[in-house]
Amino acid sequence: MTHVGIVGAGTIGLTIAWRCAQRGMSVDVHDPAPGSGASTVAAGMLAPVGEAHYGERDLLELSLTSCALWPRFAAELGVDIGYRENGSLLVALDAGDRAELDRRHDFHRELGLPATRLTAGETRRREPLLSPRISGGLHAGGDHQVDPRRLHTALLDAAVTAGARLVRRHVADPSTVDADVVVIAAGSHSGPMLSAAIRPVQGQVLRLRGPADLGTVVRATVNGNPVYALPRADGEVVIGATSAERGFDLTPRAGDAYELLRDAIAVIPELAEYELREHTVGLRPGTLDNAPLLGRTGDPRVIAATGHYRNGILLAPVTGELISELIATGRTPEALEPFDPRRF
Ligand SMILES: Cc1cc2nc3c(=O)[nH]c(=O)nc-3n(C[C@H](O)[C@H](O)[C@H](O)COP(=O)(O)OP(=O)(O)OC[C@H]3O[C@@H](n4cnc5c(N)ncnc54)[C@H](O)[C@@H]3O)c2cc1C
């Protein structure tokens, strides 16, 4: 029986642990503080196109594959993880924003994804809490959402139920892990263990609570700053997210909270009345080309599963599927080839 040691019990490490244990492998997950990384800070948007940038074609393909796996993945976990398929609303304030929505609409159609361009009136009919300043919108029907904290708890339960063991220890060097195969899934802390350039990209989010009358995920750009409001069924609204390169700094900054609230309230004025519950900071694991490192490394015993940057929640199902297949068969699935950790 193959013995797998996984370093990191975030969304990625636990998904791989679950899938490997289901395939009959013996699995240890090493982490001194499971859930202390980006996975429990993330908003939980599953937005393959909303997060896609021109020129990131391979990443878009992987994201679309993962998005398609999400319904079965969520159902298989068997508990409520807040998975919802209610799309997202991209809204425009000025003429420049409307031109950007037109470009996004073309991109959605090119990919054959459901997207509807809306007038100002149609946009506000879909989401009555939007500001009267909104001048147009785009409904992206292929975007979904999940609650990453519920997801993390469910994955830990599923992995342990399938037979994986949690070992509460910090791993400084993969050579100290007693296993046939070692998977590095330590998020923004993976770099030194892989001799790879993983950079922490700080993101701050706010969690508000209100009367649960905001119906859909709203994304906008206000004076050049992207902002989103992601409502959950229980009345929580996540406002995000900042993006800054400040090393491993996890300080929540007043100025960042101010800017997020200012921009979110410009789009949805009612949010000013909501209770401010939380201000959290996480580190996205970024790579040189913004795509993950997935697969074999220079060390024949070590596999990388990290660098998921802005999309680790979205990419969890496909990462678990493909990395467990690589370990089970010894062959790199074709879909992993563009993400070879040795590509730089
Ligand atoms: C503000 C913000 C918003 C985001 N929103 C979204 C979103 O809406 N949708 C989306 O798809 N993605 C989103 N992301 C990105 C997503 O959160 C990450 O890509 C994802 O969580 C990475 O998961 P991970 O398991 O690789 O890392 P992490 O969740 O960071 O987990 C790493 C784990 O490794 C452990 N660890 C670290 N070093 C060691 C070591 N040496 N030994 C043992 N264990 C170790 C840590 O304790 C931690 O538990 C967001 C990120 C941020 C910061």
Tab-separated table of N, CA and C in Angstrom, residues 15-160:
chain	number	residue	atom	x	y	z
A	15	THR	N	-8.101	17.975	0.509
A	15	THR	CA	-8.793	17.373	-0.642
A	15	THR	C	-7.963	16.222	-1.203
A	16	ILE	N	-6.649	16.440	-1.282
A	16	ILE	CA	-5.776	15.364	-1.783
A	16	ILE	C	-5.791	14.191	-0.799
A	17	ALA	N	-5.757	14.497	0.496
A	17	ALA	CA	-5.776	13.431	1.515
A	17	ALA	C	-7.044	12.588	1.378
A	18	TRP	N	-8.168	13.256	1.211
A	18	TRP	CA	-9.457	12.568	1.080
A	18	TRP	C	-9.446	11.642	-0.145
A	19	ARG	N	-9.034	12.206	-1.281
A	19	ARG	CA	-9.038	11.417	-2.516
A	19	ARG	C	-8.047	10.245	-2.447
A	20	CYS	N	-6.865	10.475	-1.863
A	20	CYS	CA	-5.871	9.389	-1.766
A	20	CYS	C	-6.386	8.292	-0.828
A	21	ALA	N	-6.989	8.690	0.292
A	21	ALA	CA	-7.515	7.689	1.235
A	21	ALA	C	-8.639	6.894	0.569
A	22	GLN	N	-9.465	7.574	-0.228
A	22	GLN	CA	-10.546	6.864	-0.936
A	22	GLN	C	-9.996	5.836	-1.926
A	23	ARG	N	-8.789	6.129	-2.458
A	23	ARG	CA	-8.170	5.190	-3.408
A	23	ARG	C	-7.420	4.073	-2.682
A	24	GLY	N	-7.540	4.025	-1.367
A	24	GLY	CA	-6.959	2.919	-0.602
A	24	GLY	C	-5.533	3.155	-0.138
A	25	MET	N	-5.028	4.384	-0.255
A	25	MET	CA	-3.659	4.654	0.199
A	25	MET	C	-3.649	4.937	1.697
A	26	SER	N	-2.458	4.775	2.287
A	26	SER	CA	-2.267	5.125	3.697
A	26	SER	C	-1.819	6.592	3.728
A	27	VAL	N	-2.558	7.444	4.441
A	27	VAL	CA	-2.319	8.896	4.330
A	27	VAL	C	-2.094	9.547	5.694
A	28	ASP	N	-0.993	10.311	5.810
A	28	ASP	CA	-0.767	11.178	6.978
A	28	ASP	C	-0.781	12.623	6.486
A	29	VAL	N	-1.479	13.498	7.218
A	29	VAL	CA	-1.458	14.929	6.878
A	29	VAL	C	-0.755	15.656	8.017
A	30	HIS	N	0.348	16.325	7.706
A	30	HIS	CA	1.146	16.999	8.732
A	30	HIS	C	0.812	18.487	8.746
A	31	ASP	N	0.371	18.993	9.878
A	31	ASP	CA	0.068	20.425	9.994
A	31	ASP	C	-0.077	20.765	11.477
A	32	PRO	N	0.676	21.762	11.979
A	32	PRO	CA	0.535	22.109	13.398
A	32	PRO	C	-0.776	22.842	13.686
A	33	ALA	N	-1.365	23.465	12.663
A	33	ALA	CA	-2.571	24.281	12.871
A	33	ALA	C	-3.471	24.204	11.638
A	34	PRO	N	-4.193	23.082	11.486
A	34	PRO	CA	-5.039	22.933	10.291
A	34	PRO	C	-6.048	24.078	10.178
A	35	GLY	N	-6.181	24.626	8.980
A	35	GLY	CA	-7.175	25.684	8.768
A	35	GLY	C	-6.682	27.066	9.153
A	36	SER	N	-5.386	27.210	9.443
A	36	SER	CA	-4.888	28.528	9.842
A	36	SER	C	-4.400	29.338	8.635
A	37	GLY	N	-4.492	28.770	7.438
A	37	GLY	CA	-3.996	29.460	6.248
A	37	GLY	C	-5.083	30.218	5.496
A	38	ALA	N	-4.838	30.447	4.217
A	38	ALA	CA	-5.739	31.262	3.389
A	38	ALA	C	-7.129	30.645	3.246
A	39	SER	N	-7.205	29.317	3.384
A	39	SER	CA	-8.467	28.630	3.085
A	39	SER	C	-9.639	29.077	3.952
A	40	THR	N	-9.375	29.549	5.163
A	40	THR	CA	-10.491	29.966	6.019
A	40	THR	C	-10.664	31.489	6.026
A	41	VAL	N	-9.872	32.167	5.201
A	41	VAL	CA	-10.037	33.616	5.012
A	41	VAL	C	-10.814	33.868	3.717
A	42	ALA	N	-10.591	32.995	2.729
A	42	ALA	CA	-11.161	33.171	1.387
A	42	ALA	C	-12.666	33.422	1.423
A	43	ALA	N	-13.134	34.161	0.405
A	43	ALA	CA	-14.563	34.458	0.309
A	43	ALA	C	-15.345	33.228	-0.131
A	44	GLY	N	-14.802	32.501	-1.117
A	44	GLY	CA	-15.483	31.302	-1.596
A	44	GLY	C	-16.179	31.471	-2.930
A	45	MET	N	-15.699	32.437	-3.721
A	45	MET	CA	-16.260	32.547	-5.067
A	45	MET	C	-15.696	31.432	-5.927
A	46	LEU	N	-16.560	30.813	-6.703
A	46	LEU	CA	-16.127	29.801	-7.665
A	46	LEU	C	-16.401	30.435	-9.023
A	47	ALA	N	-15.465	31.276	-9.443
A	47	ALA	CA	-15.718	32.150	-10.590
A	47	ALA	C	-14.624	31.973	-11.631
A	48	PRO	N	-14.734	30.915	-12.459
A	48	PRO	CA	-13.644	30.648	-13.400
A	48	PRO	C	-13.406	31.784	-14.383
A	49	VAL	N	-14.468	32.443	-14.814
A	49	VAL	CA	-14.269	33.493	-15.816
A	49	VAL	C	-14.056	34.845	-15.148
A	50	GLY	N	-14.803	35.085	-14.076
A	50	GLY	CA	-14.651	36.353	-13.356
A	50	GLY	C	-13.219	36.551	-12.894
A	51	GLU	N	-12.538	35.448	-12.560
A	51	GLU	CA	-11.162	35.538	-12.079
A	51	GLU	C	-10.147	35.331	-13.198
A	52	ALA	N	-10.638	35.055	-14.418
A	52	ALA	CA	-9.703	34.762	-15.513
A	52	ALA	C	-9.105	36.048	-16.062
A	53	HIS	N	-7.854	35.986	-16.413
A	53	HIS	CA	-7.200	37.132	-17.026
A	53	HIS	C	-6.736	36.716	-18.409
A	54	TYR	N	-6.755	37.677	-19.332
A	54	TYR	CA	-6.358	37.372	-20.694
A	54	TYR	C	-4.940	36.810	-20.674
A	55	GLY	N	-4.702	35.755	-21.465
A	55	GLY	CA	-3.358	35.178	-21.513
A	55	GLY	C	-3.173	34.028	-20.536
A	56	GLU	N	-4.169	33.743	-19.689
A	56	GLU	CA	-4.044	32.630	-18.733
A	56	GLU	C	-4.945	31.483	-19.194
A	57	ARG	N	-4.763	31.055	-20.428
A	57	ARG	CA	-5.663	30.088	-21.063
A	57	ARG	C	-5.654	28.717	-20.366
A	58	ASP	N	-4.443	28.219	-20.044
A	58	ASP	CA	-4.360	26.898	-19.401
A	58	ASP	C	-5.052	26.926	-18.037
A	59	LEU	N	-4.842	28.018	-17.327
A	59	LEU	CA	-5.458	28.149	-16.006
A	59	LEU	C	-6.983	28.213	-16.135
A	60	LEU	N	-7.448	28.901	-17.161
A	60	LEU	CA	-8.891	28.990	-17.387
A	60	LEU	C	-9.477	27.598	-17.655
A	61	GLU	N	-8.780	26.812	-18.494
A	61	GLU	CA	-9.248	25.440	-18.783
A	61	GLU	C	-9.354	24.629	-17.494
A	62	LEU	N	-8.299	24.722	-16.661
A	62	LEU	CA	-8.278	23.961	-15.405
A	62	LEU	C	-9.417	24.437	-14.487
A	63	SER	N	-9.635	25.752	-14.468
A	63	SER	CA	-10.687	26.324	-13.621
A	63	SER	C	-12.067	25.865	-14.080
A	64	LEU	N	-12.275	25.833	-15.399
A	64	LEU	CA	-13.579	25.396	-15.918
A	64	LEU	C	-13.807	23.914	-15.611
A	65	THR	N	-12.737	23.117	-15.721
A	65	THR	CA	-12.861	21.687	-15.399
A	65	THR	C	-13.237	21.532	-13.932
A	66	SER	N	-12.567	22.304	-13.075
A	66	SER	CA	-12.834	22.183	-11.643
A	66	SER	C	-14.252	22.645	-11.311
A	67	CYS	N	-14.668	23.732	-11.960
A	67	CYS	CA	-16.018	24.258	-11.712
A	67	CYS	C	-17.066	23.194	-12.054
A	68	ALA	N	-16.803	22.457	-13.144
A	68	ALA	CA	-17.749	21.409	-13.555
A	68	ALA	C	-17.762	20.247	-12.556
A	69	LEU	N	-16.642	20.052	-11.839
A	69	LEU	CA	-16.593	18.966	-10.850
A	69	LEU	C	-17.281	19.347	-9.537
A	70	TRP	N	-17.482	20.661	-9.318
A	70	TRP	CA	-17.969	21.135	-8.019
A	70	TRP	C	-19.306	20.537	-7.549
A	71	PRO	N	-20.328	20.427	-8.414
A	71	PRO	CA	-21.614	19.910	-7.902
A	71	PRO	C	-21.473	18.517	-7.280
A	72	ARG	N	-20.718	17.618	-7.956
A	72	ARG	CA	-20.562	16.259	-7.429
A	72	ARG	C	-19.694	16.271	-6.166
A	73	PHE	N	-18.645	17.103	-6.186
A	73	PHE	CA	-17.728	17.230	-5.045
A	73	PHE	C	-18.513	17.671	-3.800
A	74	ALA	N	-19.355	18.693	-3.972
A	74	ALA	CA	-20.145	19.217	-2.844
A	74	ALA	C	-21.132	18.156	-2.357
A	75	ALA	N	-21.776	17.470	-3.305
A	75	ALA	CA	-22.773	16.460	-2.918
A	75	ALA	C	-22.108	15.307	-2.177
A	76	GLU	N	-20.907	14.922	-2.649
A	76	GLU	CA	-20.199	13.789	-2.044
A	76	GLU	C	-19.810	14.078	-0.594
A	77	LEU	N	-19.547	15.339	-0.270
A	77	LEU	CA	-19.178	15.673	1.114
A	77	LEU	C	-20.360	15.440	2.054
A	78	GLY	N	-21.566	15.549	1.504
A	78	GLY	CA	-22.757	15.116	2.242
A	78	GLY	C	-23.222	16.032	3.363
A	79	VAL	N	-22.608	17.215	3.502
A	79	VAL	CA	-23.081	18.176	4.518
A	79	VAL	C	-23.242	19.537	3.846
A	80	ASP	N	-23.913	20.457	4.534
A	80	ASP	CA	-24.140	21.781	3.951
A	80	ASP	C	-22.842	22.597	4.007
A	81	ILE	N	-22.265	22.857	2.841
A	81	ILE	CA	-21.044	23.678	2.794
A	81	ILE	C	-21.340	25.016	2.104
A	82	GLY	N	-22.616	25.364	2.041
A	82	GLY	CA	-22.993	26.652	1.464
A	82	GLY	C	-22.763	26.732	-0.035
A	83	TYR	N	-22.782	25.578	-0.710
A	83	TYR	CA	-22.577	25.591	-2.162
A	83	TYR	C	-23.846	26.100	-2.839
A	84	ARG	N	-23.706	27.168	-3.621
A	84	ARG	CA	-24.873	27.752	-4.294
A	84	ARG	C	-24.520	28.075	-5.738
A	85	GLU	N	-25.486	27.810	-6.617
A	85	GLU	CA	-25.253	28.070	-8.044
A	85	GLU	C	-26.099	29.250	-8.485
A	86	ASN	N	-25.909	30.404	-7.849
A	86	ASN	CA	-26.784	31.522	-8.211
A	86	ASN	C	-26.100	32.598	-9.045
A	87	GLY	N	-24.930	32.285	-9.607
A	87	GLY	CA	-24.282	33.215	-10.526
A	87	GLY	C	-23.761	34.462	-9.829
A	88	SER	N	-23.211	35.367	-10.627
A	88	SER	CA	-22.780	36.641	-10.048
A	88	SER	C	-23.148	37.772	-10.990
A	89	LEU	N	-23.213	38.954	-10.399
A	89	LEU	CA	-23.617	40.140	-11.145
A	89	LEU	C	-22.424	41.086	-11.186
A	90	LEU	N	-21.881	41.314	-12.382
A	90	LEU	CA	-20.795	42.282	-12.532
A	90	LEU	C	-21.454	43.606	-12.870
A	91	VAL	N	-21.180	44.648	-12.110
A	91	VAL	CA	-21.902	45.898	-12.344
A	91	VAL	C	-20.949	47.027	-12.731
A	92	ALA	N	-21.500	47.981	-13.509
A	92	ALA	CA	-20.708	49.101	-14.017
A	92	ALA	C	-21.214	50.397	-13.403
A	93	LEU	N	-20.275	51.278	-13.086
A	93	LEU	CA	-20.673	52.602	-12.604
A	93	LEU	C	-20.594	53.630	-13.731
A	94	ASP	N	-19.501	53.589	-14.522
A	94	ASP	CA	-19.343	54.613	-15.561
A	94	ASP	C	-19.133	53.973	-16.943
A	95	ALA	N	-18.887	54.836	-17.949
A	95	ALA	CA	-18.775	54.344	-19.330
A	95	ALA	C	-17.592	53.389	-19.491
A	96	GLY	N	-16.497	53.671	-18.795
A	96	GLY	CA	-15.316	52.797	-18.872
A	96	GLY	C	-15.644	51.408	-18.347
A	97	ASP	N	-16.399	51.349	-17.241
A	97	ASP	CA	-16.801	50.050	-16.672
A	97	ASP	C	-17.711	49.303	-17.651
A	98	ARG	N	-18.589	50.062	-18.318
A	98	ARG	CA	-19.515	49.399	-19.264
A	98	ARG	C	-18.741	48.783	-20.426
A	99	ALA	N	-17.703	49.492	-20.874
A	99	ALA	CA	-16.878	48.951	-21.966
A	99	ALA	C	-16.197	47.660	-21.506
A	100	GLU	N	-15.752	47.626	-20.254
A	100	GLU	CA	-15.108	46.418	-19.717
A	100	GLU	C	-16.128	45.271	-19.643
A	101	LEU	N	-17.381	45.601	-19.273
A	101	LEU	CA	-18.419	44.554	-19.234
A	101	LEU	C	-18.664	43.988	-20.627
A	102	ASP	N	-18.624	44.866	-21.644
A	102	ASP	CA	-18.806	44.387	-23.023
A	102	ASP	C	-17.701	43.397	-23.387
A	103	ARG	N	-16.451	43.731	-22.977
A	103	ARG	CA	-15.327	42.822	-23.275
A	103	ARG	C	-15.530	41.485	-22.565
A	104	ARG	N	-15.964	41.554	-21.307
A	104	ARG	CA	-16.173	40.318	-20.529
A	104	ARG	C	-17.303	39.484	-21.144
A	105	HIS	N	-18.344	40.185	-21.607
A	105	HIS	CA	-19.480	39.495	-22.226
A	105	HIS	C	-19.009	38.717	-23.452
A	106	ASP	N	-18.175	39.359	-24.281
A	106	ASP	CA	-17.633	38.688	-25.475
A	106	ASP	C	-16.829	37.453	-25.058
A	107	PHE	N	-16.030	37.607	-23.994
A	107	PHE	CA	-15.175	36.523	-23.504
A	107	PHE	C	-16.038	35.341	-23.043
A	108	HIS	N	-17.100	35.629	-22.293
A	108	HIS	CA	-18.011	34.578	-21.839
A	108	HIS	C	-18.611	33.839	-23.034
A	109	ARG	N	-19.055	34.624	-24.023
A	109	ARG	CA	-19.718	33.994	-25.178
A	109	ARG	C	-18.747	33.144	-25.982
A	110	GLU	N	-17.498	33.658	-26.114
A	110	GLU	CA	-16.451	32.917	-26.825
A	110	GLU	C	-16.249	31.542	-26.178
A	111	LEU	N	-16.388	31.488	-24.857
A	111	LEU	CA	-16.179	30.235	-24.122
A	111	LEU	C	-17.459	29.413	-24.012
A	112	GLY	N	-18.553	29.957	-24.535
A	112	GLY	CA	-19.828	29.247	-24.486
A	112	GLY	C	-20.439	29.229	-23.096
A	113	LEU	N	-20.082	30.224	-22.276
A	113	LEU	CA	-20.609	30.259	-20.909
A	113	LEU	C	-21.828	31.161	-20.825
A	114	PRO	N	-22.755	30.833	-19.924
A	114	PRO	CA	-23.961	31.650	-19.820
A	114	PRO	C	-23.658	33.046	-19.280
A	115	ALA	N	-23.994	34.072	-20.051
A	115	ALA	CA	-23.790	35.450	-19.600
A	115	ALA	C	-24.814	36.336	-20.277
A	116	THR	N	-25.411	37.236	-19.508
A	116	THR	CA	-26.426	38.123	-20.066
A	116	THR	C	-26.047	39.559	-19.760
A	117	ARG	N	-25.948	40.369	-20.808
A	117	ARG	CA	-25.654	41.799	-20.640
A	117	ARG	C	-26.955	42.491	-20.259
A	118	LEU	N	-26.897	43.370	-19.250
A	118	LEU	CA	-28.110	43.980	-18.703
A	118	LEU	C	-28.037	45.505	-18.744
A	119	THR	N	-29.192	46.142	-18.929
A	119	THR	CA	-29.255	47.600	-18.803
A	119	THR	C	-29.238	47.953	-17.311
A	120	ALA	N	-29.170	49.256	-17.035
A	120	ALA	CA	-29.163	49.690	-15.630
A	120	ALA	C	-30.426	49.196	-14.913
A	121	GLY	N	-31.580	49.358	-15.581
A	121	GLY	CA	-32.849	48.962	-14.957
A	121	GLY	C	-32.909	47.460	-14.714
A	122	GLU	N	-32.478	46.697	-15.727
A	122	GLU	CA	-32.503	45.228	-15.582
A	122	GLU	C	-31.571	44.786	-14.456
A	123	THR	N	-30.422	45.465	-14.342
A	123	THR	CA	-29.451	45.103	-13.306
A	123	THR	C	-30.059	45.333	-11.929
A	124	ARG	N	-30.713	46.465	-11.762
A	124	ARG	CA	-31.280	46.789	-10.439
A	124	ARG	C	-32.526	45.957	-10.138
A	125	ARG	N	-33.204	45.504	-11.183
A	125	ARG	CA	-34.339	44.602	-10.914
A	125	ARG	C	-33.820	43.259	-10.392
A	126	ARG	N	-32.656	42.834	-10.904
A	126	ARG	CA	-32.075	41.571	-10.407
A	126	ARG	C	-31.573	41.724	-8.981
A	127	GLU	N	-31.047	42.914	-8.646
A	127	GLU	CA	-30.541	43.132	-7.291
A	127	GLU	C	-30.989	44.516	-6.824
A	128	PRO	N	-32.161	44.586	-6.191
A	128	PRO	CA	-32.741	45.885	-5.834
A	128	PRO	C	-31.897	46.699	-4.853
A	129	LEU	N	-30.939	46.075	-4.146
A	129	LEU	CA	-30.138	46.850	-3.190
A	129	LEU	C	-29.015	47.642	-3.857
A	130	LEU	N	-28.848	47.480	-5.173
A	130	LEU	CA	-27.775	48.216	-5.857
A	130	LEU	C	-28.049	49.716	-5.881
A	131	SER	N	-26.979	50.488	-5.877
A	131	SER	CA	-27.083	51.949	-5.917
A	131	SER	C	-27.734	52.424	-7.223
A	132	PRO	N	-28.472	53.539	-7.176
A	132	PRO	CA	-29.027	54.107	-8.416
A	132	PRO	C	-27.922	54.574	-9.371
A	133	ARG	N	-26.678	54.668	-8.884
A	133	ARG	CA	-25.559	55.081	-9.752
A	133	ARG	C	-25.142	53.978	-10.724
A	134	ILE	N	-25.625	52.741	-10.501
A	134	ILE	CA	-25.228	51.632	-11.381
A	134	ILE	C	-25.763	51.899	-12.786
A	135	SER	N	-24.881	51.774	-13.796
A	135	SER	CA	-25.312	52.126	-15.148
A	135	SER	C	-25.394	50.925	-16.087
A	136	GLY	N	-25.153	49.723	-15.573
A	136	GLY	CA	-25.278	48.534	-16.414
A	136	GLY	C	-24.734	47.331	-15.683
A	137	GLY	N	-24.954	46.144	-16.268
A	137	GLY	CA	-24.471	44.944	-15.584
A	137	GLY	C	-24.310	43.769	-16.527
A	138	LEU	N	-23.742	42.713	-15.973
A	138	LEU	CA	-23.561	41.465	-16.707
A	138	LEU	C	-23.846	40.347	-15.723
A	139	HIS	N	-24.800	39.473	-16.049
A	139	HIS	CA	-25.064	38.342	-15.164
A	139	HIS	C	-24.268	37.143	-15.662
A	140	ALA	N	-23.348	36.654	-14.818
A	140	ALA	CA	-22.512	35.503	-15.173
A	140	ALA	C	-23.102	34.274	-14.494
A	141	GLY	N	-23.859	33.501	-15.267
A	141	GLY	CA	-24.595	32.372	-14.694
A	141	GLY	C	-23.705	31.204	-14.295
A	142	GLY	N	-22.466	31.158	-14.824
A	142	GLY	CA	-21.584	30.024	-14.532
A	142	GLY	C	-20.794	30.173	-13.244
A	143	ASP	N	-20.901	31.331	-12.574
A	143	ASP	CA	-20.179	31.532	-11.317
A	143	ASP	C	-20.994	30.961	-10.160
A	144	HIS	N	-20.312	30.261	-9.245
A	144	HIS	CA	-20.991	29.678	-8.089
A	144	HIS	C	-20.294	30.150	-6.816
A	145	GLN	N	-20.724	29.649	-5.677
A	145	GLN	CA	-20.049	30.014	-4.426
A	145	GLN	C	-20.157	28.903	-3.400
A	146	VAL	N	-19.244	28.946	-2.411
A	146	VAL	CA	-19.225	27.969	-1.330
A	146	VAL	C	-18.723	28.699	-0.082
A	147	ASP	N	-19.028	28.151	1.095
A	147	ASP	CA	-18.498	28.740	2.328
A	147	ASP	C	-17.191	28.006	2.667
A	148	PRO	N	-16.027	28.645	2.501
A	148	PRO	CA	-14.752	27.934	2.669
A	148	PRO	C	-14.519	27.398	4.078
A	149	ARG	N	-15.116	28.014	5.096
A	149	ARG	CA	-14.917	27.508	6.461
A	149	ARG	C	-15.683	26.202	6.665
A	150	ARG	N	-16.922	26.183	6.196
A	150	ARG	CA	-17.691	24.924	6.272
A	150	ARG	C	-17.014	23.850	5.430
A	151	LEU	N	-16.488	24.284	4.286
A	151	LEU	CA	-15.803	23.338	3.395
A	151	LEU	C	-14.609	22.718	4.109
A	152	HIS	N	-13.822	23.549	4.797
A	152	HIS	CA	-12.622	23.038	5.467
A	152	HIS	C	-12.996	22.002	6.526
A	153	THR	N	-14.012	22.314	7.323
A	153	THR	CA	-14.461	21.372	8.362
A	153	THR	C	-14.936	20.063	7.720
A	154	ALA	N	-15.694	20.190	6.636
A	154	ALA	CA	-16.238	18.994	5.970
A	154	ALA	C	-15.119	18.145	5.374
A	155	LEU	N	-14.100	18.809	4.808
A	155	LEU	CA	-12.993	18.055	4.203
A	155	LEU	C	-12.180	17.318	5.261
A	156	LEU	N	-11.974	17.979	6.401
A	156	LEU	CA	-11.221	17.331	7.485
A	156	LEU	C	-11.971	16.076	7.944
A	157	ASP	N	-13.285	16.208	8.134
A	157	ASP	CA	-14.107	15.049	8.536
A	157	ASP	C	-14.038	13.947	7.481
A	158	ALA	N	-14.189	14.350	6.212
A	158	ALA	CA	-14.230	13.357	5.126
A	158	ALA	C	-12.895	12.628	5.016
A	159	ALA	N	-11.787	13.383	5.139
A	159	ALA	CA	-10.463	12.761	5.008
A	159	ALA	C	-10.235	11.771	6.151
A	160	VAL	N	-10.578	12.187	7.375
A	160	VAL	CA	-10.358	11.316	8.541
A	160	VAL	C	-11.286	10.092	8.460
